[in-house]
CSV table of C-alpha atoms in Angstrom, one decimal:
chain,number,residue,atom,x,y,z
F,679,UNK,CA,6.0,-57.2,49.6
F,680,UNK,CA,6.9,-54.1,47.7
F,681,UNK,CA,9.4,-55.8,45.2
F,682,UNK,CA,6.7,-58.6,44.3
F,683,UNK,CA,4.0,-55.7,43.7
F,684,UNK,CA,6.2,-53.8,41.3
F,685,UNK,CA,6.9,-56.9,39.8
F,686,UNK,CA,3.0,-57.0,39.1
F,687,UNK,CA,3.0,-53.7,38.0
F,688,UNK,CA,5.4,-54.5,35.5
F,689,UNK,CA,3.2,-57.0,34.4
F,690,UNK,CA,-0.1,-55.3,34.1
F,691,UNK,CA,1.7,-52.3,32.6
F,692,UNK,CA,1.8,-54.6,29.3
F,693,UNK,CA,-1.4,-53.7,27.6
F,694,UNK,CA,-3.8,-54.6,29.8
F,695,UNK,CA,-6.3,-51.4,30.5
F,696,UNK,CA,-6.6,-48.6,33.2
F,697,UNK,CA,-8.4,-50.9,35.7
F,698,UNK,CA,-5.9,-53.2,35.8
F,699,UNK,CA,-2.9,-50.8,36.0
F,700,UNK,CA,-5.2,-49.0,39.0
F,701,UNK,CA,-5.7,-52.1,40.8
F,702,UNK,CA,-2.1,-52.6,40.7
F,703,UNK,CA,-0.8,-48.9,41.2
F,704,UNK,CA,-3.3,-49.4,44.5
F,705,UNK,CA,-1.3,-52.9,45.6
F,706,UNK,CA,1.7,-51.2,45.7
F,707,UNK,CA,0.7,-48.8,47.2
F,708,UNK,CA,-0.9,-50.9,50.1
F,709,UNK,CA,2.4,-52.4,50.5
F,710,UNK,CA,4.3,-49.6,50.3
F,711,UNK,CA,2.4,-48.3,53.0
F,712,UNK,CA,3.1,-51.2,55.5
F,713,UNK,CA,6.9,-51.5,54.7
F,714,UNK,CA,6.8,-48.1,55.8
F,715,UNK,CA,4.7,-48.5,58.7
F,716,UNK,CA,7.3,-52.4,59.5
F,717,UNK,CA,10.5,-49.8,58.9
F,718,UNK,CA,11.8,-51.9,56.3
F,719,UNK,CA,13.3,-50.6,53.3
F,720,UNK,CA,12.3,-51.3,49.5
F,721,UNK,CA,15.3,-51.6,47.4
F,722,UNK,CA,16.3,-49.3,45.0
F,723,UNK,CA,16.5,-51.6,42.4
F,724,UNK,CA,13.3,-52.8,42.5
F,725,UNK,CA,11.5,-50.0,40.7
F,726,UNK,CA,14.9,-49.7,38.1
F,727,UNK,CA,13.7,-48.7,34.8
F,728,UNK,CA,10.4,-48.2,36.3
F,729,UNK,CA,9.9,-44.8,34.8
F,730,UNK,CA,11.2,-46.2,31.0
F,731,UNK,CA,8.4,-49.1,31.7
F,732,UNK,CA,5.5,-46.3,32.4
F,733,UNK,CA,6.2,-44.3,29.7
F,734,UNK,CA,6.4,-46.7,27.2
F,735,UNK,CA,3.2,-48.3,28.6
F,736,UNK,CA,0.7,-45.8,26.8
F,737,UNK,CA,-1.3,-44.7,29.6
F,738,UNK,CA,-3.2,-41.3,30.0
F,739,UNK,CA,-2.5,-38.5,31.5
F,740,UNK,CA,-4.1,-38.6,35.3
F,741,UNK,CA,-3.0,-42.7,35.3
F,742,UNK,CA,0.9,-41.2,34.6
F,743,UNK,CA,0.3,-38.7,37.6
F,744,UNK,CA,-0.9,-41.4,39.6
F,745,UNK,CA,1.8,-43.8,38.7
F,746,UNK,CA,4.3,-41.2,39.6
F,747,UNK,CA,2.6,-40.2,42.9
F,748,UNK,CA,2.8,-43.9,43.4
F,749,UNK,CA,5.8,-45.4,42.6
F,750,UNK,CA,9.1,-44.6,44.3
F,751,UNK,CA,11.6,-42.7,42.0
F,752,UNK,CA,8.8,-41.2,39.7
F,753,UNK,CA,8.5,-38.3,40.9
F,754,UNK,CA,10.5,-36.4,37.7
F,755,UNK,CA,10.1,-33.2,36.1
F,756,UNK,CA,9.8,-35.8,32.5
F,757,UNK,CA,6.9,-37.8,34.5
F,758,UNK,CA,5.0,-34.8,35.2
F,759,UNK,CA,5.3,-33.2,31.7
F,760,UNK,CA,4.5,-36.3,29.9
F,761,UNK,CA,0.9,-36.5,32.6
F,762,UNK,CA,0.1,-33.1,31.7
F,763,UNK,CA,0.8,-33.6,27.7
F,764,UNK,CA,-1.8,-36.7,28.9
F,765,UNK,CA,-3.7,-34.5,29.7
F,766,UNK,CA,-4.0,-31.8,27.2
F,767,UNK,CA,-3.9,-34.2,24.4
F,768,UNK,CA,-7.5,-36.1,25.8
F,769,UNK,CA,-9.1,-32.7,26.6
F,770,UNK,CA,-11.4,-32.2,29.3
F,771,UNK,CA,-12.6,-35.3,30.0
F,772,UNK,CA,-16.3,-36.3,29.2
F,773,UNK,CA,-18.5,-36.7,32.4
F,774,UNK,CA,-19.0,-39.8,33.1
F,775,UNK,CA,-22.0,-41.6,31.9
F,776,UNK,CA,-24.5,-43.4,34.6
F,777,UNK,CA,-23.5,-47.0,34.3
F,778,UNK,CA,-20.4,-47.0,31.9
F,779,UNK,CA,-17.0,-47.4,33.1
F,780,UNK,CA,-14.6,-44.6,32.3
F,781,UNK,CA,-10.8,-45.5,31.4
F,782,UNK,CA,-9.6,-41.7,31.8
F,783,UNK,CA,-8.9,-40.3,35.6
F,784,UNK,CA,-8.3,-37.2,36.2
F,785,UNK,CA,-5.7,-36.6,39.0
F,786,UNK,CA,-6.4,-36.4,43.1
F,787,UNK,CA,-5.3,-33.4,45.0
F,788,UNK,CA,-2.0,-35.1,45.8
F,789,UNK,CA,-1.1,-35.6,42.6
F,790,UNK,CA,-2.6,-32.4,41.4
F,791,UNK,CA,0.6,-30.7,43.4
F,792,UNK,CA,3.1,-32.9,41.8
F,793,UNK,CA,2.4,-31.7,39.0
F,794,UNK,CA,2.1,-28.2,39.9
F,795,UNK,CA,5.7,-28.1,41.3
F,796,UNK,CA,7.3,-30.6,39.2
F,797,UNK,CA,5.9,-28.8,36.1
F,798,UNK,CA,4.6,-25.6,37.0
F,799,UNK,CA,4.0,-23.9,34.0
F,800,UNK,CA,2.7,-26.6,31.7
F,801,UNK,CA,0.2,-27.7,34.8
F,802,UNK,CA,-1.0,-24.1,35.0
F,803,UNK,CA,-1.7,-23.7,31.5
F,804,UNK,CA,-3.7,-26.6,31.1
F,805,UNK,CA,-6.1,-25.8,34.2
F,806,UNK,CA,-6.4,-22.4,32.8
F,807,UNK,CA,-7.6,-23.5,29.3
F,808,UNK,CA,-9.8,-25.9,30.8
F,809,UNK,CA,-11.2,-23.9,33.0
F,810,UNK,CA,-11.7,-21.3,30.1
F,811,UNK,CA,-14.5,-23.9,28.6
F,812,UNK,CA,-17.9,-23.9,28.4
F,813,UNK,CA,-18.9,-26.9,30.7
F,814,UNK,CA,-21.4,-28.2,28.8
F,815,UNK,CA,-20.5,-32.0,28.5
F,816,UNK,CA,-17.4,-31.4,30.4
F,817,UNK,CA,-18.5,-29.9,33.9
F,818,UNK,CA,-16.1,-32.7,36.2
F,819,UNK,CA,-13.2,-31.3,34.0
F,820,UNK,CA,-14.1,-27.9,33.9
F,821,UNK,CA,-15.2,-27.7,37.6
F,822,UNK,CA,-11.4,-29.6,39.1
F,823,UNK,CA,-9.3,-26.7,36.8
F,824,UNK,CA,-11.4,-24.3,38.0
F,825,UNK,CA,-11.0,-25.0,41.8
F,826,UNK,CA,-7.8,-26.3,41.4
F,827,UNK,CA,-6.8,-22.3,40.1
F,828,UNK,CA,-9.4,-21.0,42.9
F,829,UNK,CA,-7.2,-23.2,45.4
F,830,UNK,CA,-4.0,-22.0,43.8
F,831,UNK,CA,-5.0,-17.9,44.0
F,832,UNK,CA,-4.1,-17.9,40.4
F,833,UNK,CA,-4.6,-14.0,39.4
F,834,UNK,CA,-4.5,-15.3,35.6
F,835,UNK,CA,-8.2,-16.6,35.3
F,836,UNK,CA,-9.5,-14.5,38.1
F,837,UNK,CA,-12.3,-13.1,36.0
F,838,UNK,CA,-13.1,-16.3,35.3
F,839,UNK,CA,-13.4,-17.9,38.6
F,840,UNK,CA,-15.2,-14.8,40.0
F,841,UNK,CA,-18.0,-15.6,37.4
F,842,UNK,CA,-18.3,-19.3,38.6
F,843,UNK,CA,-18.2,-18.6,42.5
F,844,UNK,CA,-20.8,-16.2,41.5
F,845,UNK,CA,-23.2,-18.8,39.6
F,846,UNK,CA,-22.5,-22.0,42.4
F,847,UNK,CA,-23.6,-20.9,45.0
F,848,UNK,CA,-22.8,-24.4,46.9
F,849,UNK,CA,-18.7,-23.4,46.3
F,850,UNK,CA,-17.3,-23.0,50.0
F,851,UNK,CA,-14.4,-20.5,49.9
F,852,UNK,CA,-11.7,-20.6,52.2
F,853,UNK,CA,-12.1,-18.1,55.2
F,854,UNK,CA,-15.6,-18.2,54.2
C-alpha cells in the first residue's frame, strides 16, 4: 500500500539514520511498483508536504537524489540542487572501508540524470571538480564523476578523462 509506506517514510525520516531511511525509500518503492503494475492510483495527497518533510530531515546528498527519484512529486529543480549542495558540501566520498558500514551513497545512474536535467549546471560542476582530484583515498568518487562526464561527452574535462581512459585500461568505451 503506497499511502501506508509514505506514512513510514514519514516516520523513519525523523532521525533515525540512512539505513533506515533506505530501507524505507526501497518499500515504497516496492509498492509503488505494484500499484503501478495493479493500475491503481496513489493519491496525491498522500506524499503532501513530502518534499518540506525531506528537506528538513537532514539527509545527504545521494540519500536526497534517491528520495526524489523515489518519491512521487520530488522530482524539483529545489530537490536536485539541495542533493547536489549534499553533495559538494561531503566531498568526494571516502572509499569504503572492508567491514564498516557507510552512511553516505552516492547516486545510481537513474538518479544521476535527474540531476543532470533538473540541475544542470550545478550537477556538472560538481562531477567536474571531483573528477579533477587526485583519487587517492577517494577513487569510488573520483572514478563515478569521471565516467559520469565520459558518459555525458563533456568537452570541459576532456583532458582529463583522456588521461584516465589512457591509465585503466579495463574502461569499455562506447563503440569500442
Amino acid at each position: 500500500d503506497p499511502v501506508r509506506a509514505a506514512a513510514g517514510l514519514r516516520a523513519r525520516l525523523g532521525g533515525r539514520g540512512a539505513a533506515a531511511v533506505e530501507d524505507a525509500l526501497k518499500s515504497l518503492g516496492d509498492a509503488i511498483e505494484q500499484a503501478d503494475m495493479c493500475g491503481l492510483e496513489i493519491p496525491p495527497a498522500a506524499f503532501e508536504g513530502m518534499e518540506e518533510t525531506v528537506l528538513g530531515a537532514g539527509l545527504d546528498g545521494g540519500t536526497l537524489a534517491r528520495c526524489a527519484a523515489t518519491i512521487p512529486g520530488l522530482r524539483t529543480r529545489r530537490m536536485a540542487q539541495a542533493a547536489v549542495e549534499g553533495l559538494r558540501r561531503a566531498g568526494p566520498l571516502p572509499d569504503p572501508v572492508e567491514g564498516t558500514a557507510g552512511t553516505a551513497r552516492l547516486p545510481d545512474p537513474g538518479e544521476a540524470a535527474f540531476l543532470e536535467v533538473a540541475a544542470p549546471g550545478g550537477f556538472r560542476a560538481l562531477l567536474r571538480e571531483w573528477a579533477a582530484r587526485d583519487p587517492a583515498g577517494c577513487s569510488e568518487a573520483v572514478g563515478w564523476a569521471r565516467g559520469l562526464l565520459l558518459l555525458m561527452g563533456d568537452p570541459a574535462t576532456g583532458p582529463i578523462l583522456a588521461r584516465w581512459v589512457r591509465g585503466n585500461p579495463d574502461i569499455l568505451l562506447p563503440g569500442g
